[in-house]
Short mmCIF file of C-alpha atoms and ligand atoms in Angstrom, two decimals:
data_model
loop_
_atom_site.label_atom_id
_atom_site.label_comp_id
_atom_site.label_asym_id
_atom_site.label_seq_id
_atom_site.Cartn_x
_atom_site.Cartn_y
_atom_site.Cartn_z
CA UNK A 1 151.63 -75.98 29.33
CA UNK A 2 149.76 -73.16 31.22
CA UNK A 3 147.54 -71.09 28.81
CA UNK A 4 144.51 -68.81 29.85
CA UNK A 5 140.98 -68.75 28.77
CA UNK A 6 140.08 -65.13 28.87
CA UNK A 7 136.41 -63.78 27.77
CA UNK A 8 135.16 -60.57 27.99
CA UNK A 9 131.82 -59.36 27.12
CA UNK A 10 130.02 -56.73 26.31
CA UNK A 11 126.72 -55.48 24.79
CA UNK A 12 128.20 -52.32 22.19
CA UNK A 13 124.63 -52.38 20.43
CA UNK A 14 122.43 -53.96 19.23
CA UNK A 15 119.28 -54.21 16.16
CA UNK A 16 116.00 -53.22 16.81
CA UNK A 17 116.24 -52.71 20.60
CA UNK A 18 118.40 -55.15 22.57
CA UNK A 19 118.02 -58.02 20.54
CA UNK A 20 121.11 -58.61 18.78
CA UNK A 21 124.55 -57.55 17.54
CA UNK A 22 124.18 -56.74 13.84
CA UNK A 23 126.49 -59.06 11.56
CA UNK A 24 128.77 -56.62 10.95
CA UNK A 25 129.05 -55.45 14.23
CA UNK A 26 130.19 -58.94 15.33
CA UNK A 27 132.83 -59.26 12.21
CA UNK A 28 133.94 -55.87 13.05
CA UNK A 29 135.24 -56.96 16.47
CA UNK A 30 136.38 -60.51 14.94
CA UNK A 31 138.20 -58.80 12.42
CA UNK A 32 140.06 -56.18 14.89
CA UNK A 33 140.90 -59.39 17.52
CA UNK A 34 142.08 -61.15 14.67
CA UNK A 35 144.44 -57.92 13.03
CA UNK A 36 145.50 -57.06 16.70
CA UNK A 37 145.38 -60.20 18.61
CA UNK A 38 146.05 -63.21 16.59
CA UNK A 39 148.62 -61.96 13.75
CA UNK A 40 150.54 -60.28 16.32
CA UNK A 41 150.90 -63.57 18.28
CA UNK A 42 149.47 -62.10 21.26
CA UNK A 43 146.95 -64.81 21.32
CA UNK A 44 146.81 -68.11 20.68
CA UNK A 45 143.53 -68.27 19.80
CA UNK A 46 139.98 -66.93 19.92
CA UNK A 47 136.23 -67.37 18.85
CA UNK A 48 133.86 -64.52 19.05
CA UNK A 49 129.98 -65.41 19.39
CA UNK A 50 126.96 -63.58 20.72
CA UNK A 51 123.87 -64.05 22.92
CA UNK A 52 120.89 -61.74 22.73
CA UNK A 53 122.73 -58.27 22.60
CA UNK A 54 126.11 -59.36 24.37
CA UNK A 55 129.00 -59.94 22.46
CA UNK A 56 131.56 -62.42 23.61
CA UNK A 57 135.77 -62.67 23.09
CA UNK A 58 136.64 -65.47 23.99
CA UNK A 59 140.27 -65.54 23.92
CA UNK A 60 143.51 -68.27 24.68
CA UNK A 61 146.96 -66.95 25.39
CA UNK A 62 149.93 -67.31 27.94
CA UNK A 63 149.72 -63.49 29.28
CA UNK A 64 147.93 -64.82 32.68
CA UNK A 65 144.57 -63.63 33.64
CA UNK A 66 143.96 -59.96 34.03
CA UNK A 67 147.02 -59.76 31.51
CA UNK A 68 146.93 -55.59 30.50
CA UNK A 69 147.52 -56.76 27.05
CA UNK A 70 144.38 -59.17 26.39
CA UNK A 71 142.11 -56.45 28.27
CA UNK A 72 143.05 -54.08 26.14
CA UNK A 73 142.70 -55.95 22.64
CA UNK A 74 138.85 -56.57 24.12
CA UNK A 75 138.44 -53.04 24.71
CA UNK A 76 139.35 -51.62 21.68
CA UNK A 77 137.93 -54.58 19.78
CA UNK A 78 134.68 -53.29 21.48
CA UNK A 79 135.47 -49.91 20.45
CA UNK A 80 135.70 -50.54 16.78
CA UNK A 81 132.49 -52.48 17.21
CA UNK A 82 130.70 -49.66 18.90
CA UNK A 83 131.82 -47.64 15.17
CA UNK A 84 129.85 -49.94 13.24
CA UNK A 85 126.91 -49.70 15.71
CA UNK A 86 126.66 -45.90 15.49
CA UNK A 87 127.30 -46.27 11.53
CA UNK A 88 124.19 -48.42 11.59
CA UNK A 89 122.13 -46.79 14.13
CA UNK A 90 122.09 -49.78 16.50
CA UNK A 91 120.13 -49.21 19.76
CA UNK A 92 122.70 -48.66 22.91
CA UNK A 93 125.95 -48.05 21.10
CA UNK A 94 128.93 -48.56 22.81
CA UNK A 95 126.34 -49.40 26.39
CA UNK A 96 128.61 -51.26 28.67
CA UNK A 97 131.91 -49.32 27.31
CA UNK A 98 131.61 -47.39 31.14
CA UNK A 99 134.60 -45.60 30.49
CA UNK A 100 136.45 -43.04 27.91
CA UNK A 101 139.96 -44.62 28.10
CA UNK A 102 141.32 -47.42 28.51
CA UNK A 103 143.58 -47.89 32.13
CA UNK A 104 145.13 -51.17 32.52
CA UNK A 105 142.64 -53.64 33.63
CA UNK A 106 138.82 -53.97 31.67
CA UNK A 107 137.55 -54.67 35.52
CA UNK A 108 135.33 -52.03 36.44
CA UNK A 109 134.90 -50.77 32.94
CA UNK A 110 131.36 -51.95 32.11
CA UNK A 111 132.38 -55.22 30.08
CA UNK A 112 132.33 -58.42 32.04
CA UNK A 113 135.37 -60.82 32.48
CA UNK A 114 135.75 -64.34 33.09
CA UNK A 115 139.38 -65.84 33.14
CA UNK A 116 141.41 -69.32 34.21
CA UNK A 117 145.02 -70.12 33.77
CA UNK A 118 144.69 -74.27 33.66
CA UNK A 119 147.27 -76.47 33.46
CA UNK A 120 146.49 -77.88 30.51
CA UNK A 121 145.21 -81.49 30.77
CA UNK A 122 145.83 -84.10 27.89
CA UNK A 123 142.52 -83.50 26.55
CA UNK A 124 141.55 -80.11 27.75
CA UNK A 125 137.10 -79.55 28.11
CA UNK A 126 135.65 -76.87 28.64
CA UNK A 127 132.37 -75.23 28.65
CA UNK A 128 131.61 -71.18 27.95
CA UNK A 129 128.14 -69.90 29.50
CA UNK A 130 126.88 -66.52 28.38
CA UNK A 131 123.41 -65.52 29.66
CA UNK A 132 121.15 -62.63 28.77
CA UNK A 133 118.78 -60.26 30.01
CA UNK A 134 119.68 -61.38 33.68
CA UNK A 135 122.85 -61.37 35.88
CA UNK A 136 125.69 -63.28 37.56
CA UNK A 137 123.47 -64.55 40.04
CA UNK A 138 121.57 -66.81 37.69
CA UNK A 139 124.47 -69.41 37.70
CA UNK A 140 124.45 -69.68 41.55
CA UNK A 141 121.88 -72.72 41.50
CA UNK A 142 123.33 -74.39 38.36
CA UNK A 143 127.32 -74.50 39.69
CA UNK A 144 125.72 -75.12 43.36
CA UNK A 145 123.68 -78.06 41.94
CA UNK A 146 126.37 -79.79 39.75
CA UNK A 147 129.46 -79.21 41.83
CA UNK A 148 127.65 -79.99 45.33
CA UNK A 149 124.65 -82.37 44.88
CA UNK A 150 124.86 -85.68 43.77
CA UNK A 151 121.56 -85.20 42.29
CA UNK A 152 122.89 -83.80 39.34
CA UNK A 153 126.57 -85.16 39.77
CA UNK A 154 126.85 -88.21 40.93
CA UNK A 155 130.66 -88.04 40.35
CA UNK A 156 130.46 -86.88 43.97
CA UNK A 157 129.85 -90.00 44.70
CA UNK A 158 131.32 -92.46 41.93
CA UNK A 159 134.60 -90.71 40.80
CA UNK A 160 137.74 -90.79 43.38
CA UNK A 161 138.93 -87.60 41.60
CA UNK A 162 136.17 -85.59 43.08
CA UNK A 163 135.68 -87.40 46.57
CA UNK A 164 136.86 -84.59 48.50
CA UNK A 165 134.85 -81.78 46.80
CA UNK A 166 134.91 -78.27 46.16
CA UNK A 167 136.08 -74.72 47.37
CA UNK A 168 133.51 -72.25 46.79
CA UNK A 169 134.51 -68.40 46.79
CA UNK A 170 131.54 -66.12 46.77
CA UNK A 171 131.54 -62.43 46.46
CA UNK A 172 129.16 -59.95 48.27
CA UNK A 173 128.67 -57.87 44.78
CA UNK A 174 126.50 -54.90 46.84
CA UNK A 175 130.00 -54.30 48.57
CA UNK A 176 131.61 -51.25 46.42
CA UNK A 177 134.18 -50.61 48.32
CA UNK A 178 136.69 -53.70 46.84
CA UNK A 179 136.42 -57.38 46.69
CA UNK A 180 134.03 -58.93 49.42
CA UNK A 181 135.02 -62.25 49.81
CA UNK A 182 134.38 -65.88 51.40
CA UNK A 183 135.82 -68.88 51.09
CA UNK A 184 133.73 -72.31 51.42
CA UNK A 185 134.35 -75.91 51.31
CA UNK A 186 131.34 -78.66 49.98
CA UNK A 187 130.13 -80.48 51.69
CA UNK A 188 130.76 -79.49 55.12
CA UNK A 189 129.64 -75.92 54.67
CA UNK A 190 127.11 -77.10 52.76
CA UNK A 191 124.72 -74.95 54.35
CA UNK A 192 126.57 -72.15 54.82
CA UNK A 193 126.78 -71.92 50.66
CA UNK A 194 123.14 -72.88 50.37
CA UNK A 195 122.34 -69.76 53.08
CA UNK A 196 124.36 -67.18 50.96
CA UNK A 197 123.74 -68.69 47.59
CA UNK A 198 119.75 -68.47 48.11
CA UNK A 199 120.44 -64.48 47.71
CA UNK A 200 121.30 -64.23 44.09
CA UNK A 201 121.49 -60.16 43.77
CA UNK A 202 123.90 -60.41 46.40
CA UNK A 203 126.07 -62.94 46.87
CA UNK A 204 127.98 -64.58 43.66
CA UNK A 205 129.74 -67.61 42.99
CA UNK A 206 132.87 -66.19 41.40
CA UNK A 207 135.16 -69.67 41.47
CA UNK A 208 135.25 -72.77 42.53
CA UNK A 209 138.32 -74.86 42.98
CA UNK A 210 138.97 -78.81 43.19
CA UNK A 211 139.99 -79.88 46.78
CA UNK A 212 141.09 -83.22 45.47
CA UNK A 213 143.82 -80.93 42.92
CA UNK A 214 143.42 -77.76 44.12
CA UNK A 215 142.74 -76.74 40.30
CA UNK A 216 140.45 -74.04 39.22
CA UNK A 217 137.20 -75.79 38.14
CA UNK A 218 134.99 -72.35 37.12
CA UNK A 219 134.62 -69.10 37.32
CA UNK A 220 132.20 -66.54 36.41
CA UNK A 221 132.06 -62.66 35.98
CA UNK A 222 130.92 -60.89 38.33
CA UNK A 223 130.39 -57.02 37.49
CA UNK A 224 127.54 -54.81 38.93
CA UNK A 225 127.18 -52.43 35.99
CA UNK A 226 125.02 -50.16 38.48
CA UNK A 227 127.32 -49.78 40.98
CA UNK A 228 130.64 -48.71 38.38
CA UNK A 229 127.91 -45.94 36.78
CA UNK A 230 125.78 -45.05 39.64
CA UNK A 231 122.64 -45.92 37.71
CA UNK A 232 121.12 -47.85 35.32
CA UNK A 233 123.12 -48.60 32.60
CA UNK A 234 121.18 -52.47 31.56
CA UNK A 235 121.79 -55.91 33.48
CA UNK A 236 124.95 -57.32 34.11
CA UNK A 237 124.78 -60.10 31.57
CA UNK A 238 127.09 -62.80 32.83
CA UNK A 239 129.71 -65.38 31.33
CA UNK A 240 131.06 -68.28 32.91
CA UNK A 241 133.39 -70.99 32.03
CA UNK A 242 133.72 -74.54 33.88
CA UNK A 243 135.89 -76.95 32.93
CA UNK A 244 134.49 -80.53 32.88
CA UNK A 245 135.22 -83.90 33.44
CA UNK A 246 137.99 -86.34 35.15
CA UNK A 247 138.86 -84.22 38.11
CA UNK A 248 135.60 -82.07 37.73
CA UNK A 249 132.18 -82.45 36.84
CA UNK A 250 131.33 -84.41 33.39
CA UNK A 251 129.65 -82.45 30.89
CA UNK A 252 126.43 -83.25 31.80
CA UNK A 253 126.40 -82.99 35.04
CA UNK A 254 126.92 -79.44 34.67
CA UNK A 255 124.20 -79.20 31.82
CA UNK A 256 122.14 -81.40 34.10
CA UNK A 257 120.42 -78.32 36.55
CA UNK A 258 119.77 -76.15 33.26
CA UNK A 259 116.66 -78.47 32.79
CA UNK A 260 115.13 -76.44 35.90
CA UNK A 261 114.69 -73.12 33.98
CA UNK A 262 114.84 -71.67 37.70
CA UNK A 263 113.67 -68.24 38.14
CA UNK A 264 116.45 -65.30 38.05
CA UNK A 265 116.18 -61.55 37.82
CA UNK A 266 116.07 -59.98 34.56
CA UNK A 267 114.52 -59.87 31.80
CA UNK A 268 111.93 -56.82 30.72
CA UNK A 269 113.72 -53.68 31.99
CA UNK A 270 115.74 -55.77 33.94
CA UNK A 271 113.45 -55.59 36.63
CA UNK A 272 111.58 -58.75 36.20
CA UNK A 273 111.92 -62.44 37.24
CA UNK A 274 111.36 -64.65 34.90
CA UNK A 275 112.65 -68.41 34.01
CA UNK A 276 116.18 -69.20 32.60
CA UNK A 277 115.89 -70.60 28.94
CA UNK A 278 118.83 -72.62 28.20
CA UNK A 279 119.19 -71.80 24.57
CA UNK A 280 121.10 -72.53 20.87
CA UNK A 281 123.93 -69.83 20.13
CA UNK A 282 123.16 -66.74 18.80
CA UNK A 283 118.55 -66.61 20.07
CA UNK A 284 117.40 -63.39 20.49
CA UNK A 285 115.41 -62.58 23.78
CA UNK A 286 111.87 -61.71 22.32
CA UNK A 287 109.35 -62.43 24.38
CA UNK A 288 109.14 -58.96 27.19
CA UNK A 289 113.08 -58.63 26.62
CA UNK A 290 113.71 -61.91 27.57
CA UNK A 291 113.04 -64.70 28.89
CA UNK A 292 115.80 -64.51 30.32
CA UNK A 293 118.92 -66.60 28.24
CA UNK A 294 121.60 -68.97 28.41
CA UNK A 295 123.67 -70.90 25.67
CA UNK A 296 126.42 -73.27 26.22
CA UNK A 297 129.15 -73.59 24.12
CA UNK A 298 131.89 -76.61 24.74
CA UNK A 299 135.02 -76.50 23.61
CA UNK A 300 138.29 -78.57 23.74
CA UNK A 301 142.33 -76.81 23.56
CA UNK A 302 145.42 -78.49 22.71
CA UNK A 303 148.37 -75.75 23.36
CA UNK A 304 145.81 -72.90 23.36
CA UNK A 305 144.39 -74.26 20.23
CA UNK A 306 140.43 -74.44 19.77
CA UNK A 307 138.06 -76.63 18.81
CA UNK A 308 135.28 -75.82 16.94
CA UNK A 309 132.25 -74.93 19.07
CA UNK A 310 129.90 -77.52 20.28
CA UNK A 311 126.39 -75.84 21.13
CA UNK A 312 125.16 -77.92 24.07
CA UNK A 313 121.76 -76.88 24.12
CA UNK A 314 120.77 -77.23 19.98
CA UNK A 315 120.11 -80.84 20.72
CA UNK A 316 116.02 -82.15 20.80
CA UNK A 317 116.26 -82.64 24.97
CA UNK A 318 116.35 -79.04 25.23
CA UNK A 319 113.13 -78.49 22.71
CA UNK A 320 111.15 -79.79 25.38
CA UNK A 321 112.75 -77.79 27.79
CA UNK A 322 112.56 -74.52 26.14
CA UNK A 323 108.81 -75.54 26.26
CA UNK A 324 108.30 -76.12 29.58
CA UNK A 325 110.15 -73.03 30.82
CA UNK A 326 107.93 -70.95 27.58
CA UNK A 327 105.31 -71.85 29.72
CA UNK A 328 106.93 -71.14 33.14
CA UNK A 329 107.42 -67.42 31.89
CA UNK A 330 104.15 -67.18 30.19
CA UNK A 331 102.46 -68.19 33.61
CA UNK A 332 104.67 -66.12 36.15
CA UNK A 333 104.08 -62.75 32.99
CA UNK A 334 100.29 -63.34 33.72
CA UNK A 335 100.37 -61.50 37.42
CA UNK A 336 102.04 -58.65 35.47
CA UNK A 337 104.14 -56.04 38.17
CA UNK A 338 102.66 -58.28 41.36
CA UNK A 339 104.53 -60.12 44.27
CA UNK A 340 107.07 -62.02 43.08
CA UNK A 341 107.11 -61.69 39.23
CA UNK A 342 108.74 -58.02 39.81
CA UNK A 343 112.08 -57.53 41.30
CA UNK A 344 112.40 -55.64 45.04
CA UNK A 345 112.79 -51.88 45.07
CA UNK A 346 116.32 -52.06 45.69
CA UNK A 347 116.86 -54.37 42.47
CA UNK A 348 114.69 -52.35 40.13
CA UNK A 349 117.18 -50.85 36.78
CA UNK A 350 115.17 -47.78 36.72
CA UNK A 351 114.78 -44.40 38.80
CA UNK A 352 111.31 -43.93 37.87
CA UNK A 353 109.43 -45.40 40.69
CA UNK A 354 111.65 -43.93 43.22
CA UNK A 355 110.47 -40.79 42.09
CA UNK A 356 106.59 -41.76 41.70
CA UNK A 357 106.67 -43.03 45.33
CA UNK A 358 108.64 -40.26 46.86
CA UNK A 359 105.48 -38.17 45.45
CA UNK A 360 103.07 -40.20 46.76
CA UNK A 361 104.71 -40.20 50.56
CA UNK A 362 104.19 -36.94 51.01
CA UNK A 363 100.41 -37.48 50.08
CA UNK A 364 99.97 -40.17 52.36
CA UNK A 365 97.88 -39.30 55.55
CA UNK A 366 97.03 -40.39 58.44
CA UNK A 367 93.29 -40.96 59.35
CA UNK A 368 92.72 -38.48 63.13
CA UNK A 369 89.94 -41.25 64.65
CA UNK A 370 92.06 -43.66 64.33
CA UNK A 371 94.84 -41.58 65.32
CA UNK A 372 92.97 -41.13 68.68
CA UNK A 373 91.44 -44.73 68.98
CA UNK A 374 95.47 -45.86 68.93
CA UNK A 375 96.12 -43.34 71.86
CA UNK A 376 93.85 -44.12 74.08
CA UNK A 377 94.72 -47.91 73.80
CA UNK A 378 98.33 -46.86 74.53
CA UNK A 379 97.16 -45.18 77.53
CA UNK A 380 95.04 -48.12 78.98
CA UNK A 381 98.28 -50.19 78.44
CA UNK A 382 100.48 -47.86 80.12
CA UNK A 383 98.22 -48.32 83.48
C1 LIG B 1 116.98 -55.58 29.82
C2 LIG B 1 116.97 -54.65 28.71
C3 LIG B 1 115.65 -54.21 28.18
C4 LIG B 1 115.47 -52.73 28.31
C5 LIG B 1 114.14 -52.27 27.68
C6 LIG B 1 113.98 -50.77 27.68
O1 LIG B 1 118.27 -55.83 30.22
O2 LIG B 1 118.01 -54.24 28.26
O3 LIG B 1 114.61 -54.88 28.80
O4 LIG B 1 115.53 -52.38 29.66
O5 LIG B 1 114.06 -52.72 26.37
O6 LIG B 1 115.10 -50.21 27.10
P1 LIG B 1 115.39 -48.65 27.09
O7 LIG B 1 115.09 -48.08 28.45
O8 LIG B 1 116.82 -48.58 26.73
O9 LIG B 1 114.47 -48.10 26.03
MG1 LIG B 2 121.20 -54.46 26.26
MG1 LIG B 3 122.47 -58.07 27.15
#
């Protein structure tokens, strides 16, 4: 049977600055998916969940993926949520909702989509990433690591279902314009991925496929808020899902790079770097907005059907990695706005220091001695 996993995401508001959605917020939106979207047998199934401020609908039905239908159910879902969130006074009602109507596809809107039509397999896994206070790019090293390295999946090398390895499409997100696309096979391109994938604000894994099936393995959402509003409008949170084992990677070996707590861009003002803290569902990002966040939550499907969730990362291995990555951020935090703990000029969410250095060009000068000590050099090297 061919059902779709569809989850769309959004941050509609959120208590006490962008922590979390309230409670009633989140039943709210489970409430209007399941009046709209389950009674009227649109969907199959769904489970709605949140990380730090974002909430997450994830959804199973036979529409396809970027199904009109589905989008819209998330949408106005979202809108009802973003009722209760001005009711309450949450901070950044209704954020990511981009747009005042709806128009056929929730791409480009503000909320961020993820979305595979399987096959289904006998026993159907899968695994649902959402991620906070950072964007898309933070699950280029994880999904390069687990699908590429036999580090971290030695399936590359044990299982005969994965022998030939994987199709990587990656999307140049800076390009506005439409979809900027490339297609790349592991491991013969290897370095060809590992050159684009090393730029994480601009080049996004957005699916990889099985060569040994041809099956969709992941894929993962890849929005720009900035460039749908033209400004800042908060980071572009992403969501992922990966199916796992027999033809792809086993559970762990996609869990297995999430250990790293590699840096990503994010967290305070979303113009920081900080460490990725794989996390239980539903942790707030409290430490300078973040660190950055990411929980795992596995699921399996029989006919669309779901599982109850399992949270990955609730387990004691992660305990000690949550502390070693506490410590990562608290270290890189320490050289405050310097080198490498702040995001480039081009990535920074705010206007502000645009401004403050435009004023400060035009009070630059230039010092006359040395003006003329450069001259006259010029003009003994000219002879
Ligand atoms: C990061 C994030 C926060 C805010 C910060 C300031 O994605 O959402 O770090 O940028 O809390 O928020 P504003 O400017 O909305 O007061
Ligand atoms: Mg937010
Ligand atoms: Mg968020």
């Amino acid at each position: 049977m061919k059902t779709t996993i569809s989850v769309i995401k959004a941050d509609i508001g959120a208590v006490g600055g962008h922590l979390k959605p309230s409670e009633k917020l989140k039943q709210r939106v489970a409430d209007f998916v399941a009046e709209n979207g389950l009674k009227k047998r649109l969907l199959i199934d769904y489970f709605v969940s949140s990380t730090g401020d974002d909430v997450s609908i994830l959804m199973t039905h036979t529409k396809g993926t970027l199904a009109s239908e589905i989008h819209k159910l998330a949408w106005e879902a979202f809108m009802a949520g973003t009722q209760v969130a001005k009711e309450q006074g949450l901070y950044g009602a209704g954020q990511d909702l981009l747009k005042d109507a709806f128009s056929g596809n929730i791409k480009g809107m503000g909320p961020a989509v993820a979305e595979i039509e399987v096959d289904e397999r006998p026993s159907e896994s899968f695994l649902f990433f959402a991620a906070d206070k950072t964007d898309p790019g933070a699950y280029n090293l994880p999904l390069y690591l687990s699908f590429i390295d036999p580090m971290h999946c030695p399936g590359l090398m044990l299982s005969p279902t994965m022998k030939q390895g994987f199709k990587f499409v990656i999307m140049d997100v800076n390009y506005t314009e439409g979809d900027r696309i490339i297609e790349l096979n592991a491991p013969e391109d290897l370095y060809d991925i590992a050159s684009l994938l090393r730029d994480n604000q601009r080049f996004v894994i957005e699916a990889i496929y099985s060569r040994t099936t041809g099956d969709l393995a992941a894929v993962v959402s890849t929005t720009r808020l900035h460039n749908i509003a033209g400004k800042y409008t908060g980071k572009d949170d992403p969501v992922a899902l990966v199916r796992v084992q027999s033809q792809f990677p086993a559970t762990g070996e996609v869990l297995s790079p999430y250990a790293i707590g590699h840096f990503v861009a994010g967290t305070m003002r979303g113009s920081h770097v900080g460490p990725l803290m794989p996390v239980k569902a539903n942790t707030m990002p409290t430490y300078f907005d973040g660190p950055p966040i990411v929980c795992g939550l596995a699921f399996s499907m029989h006919n669309g059907k779901l599982t109850e969730p399992a949270d990955v990362f609730e387990t004691p291995f992660w305990d000690h990695v949550r502390d070693k990555v506490a410590a990562k951020a608290i270290d890189l935090r320490r050289q405050g706005f310097s080198g490498p703990a702040m995001l480039n000029i081009s990535e920074l969410e705010y206007g502000g220091i645009t401004e403050r250095l435009n004023r400060l060009d035009s009070k630059f000068v230039v010092r006359e001695e040395k003006r003329e000590v450069v001259k006259a050099a010029e003009k003994i090297l000219r002879k």
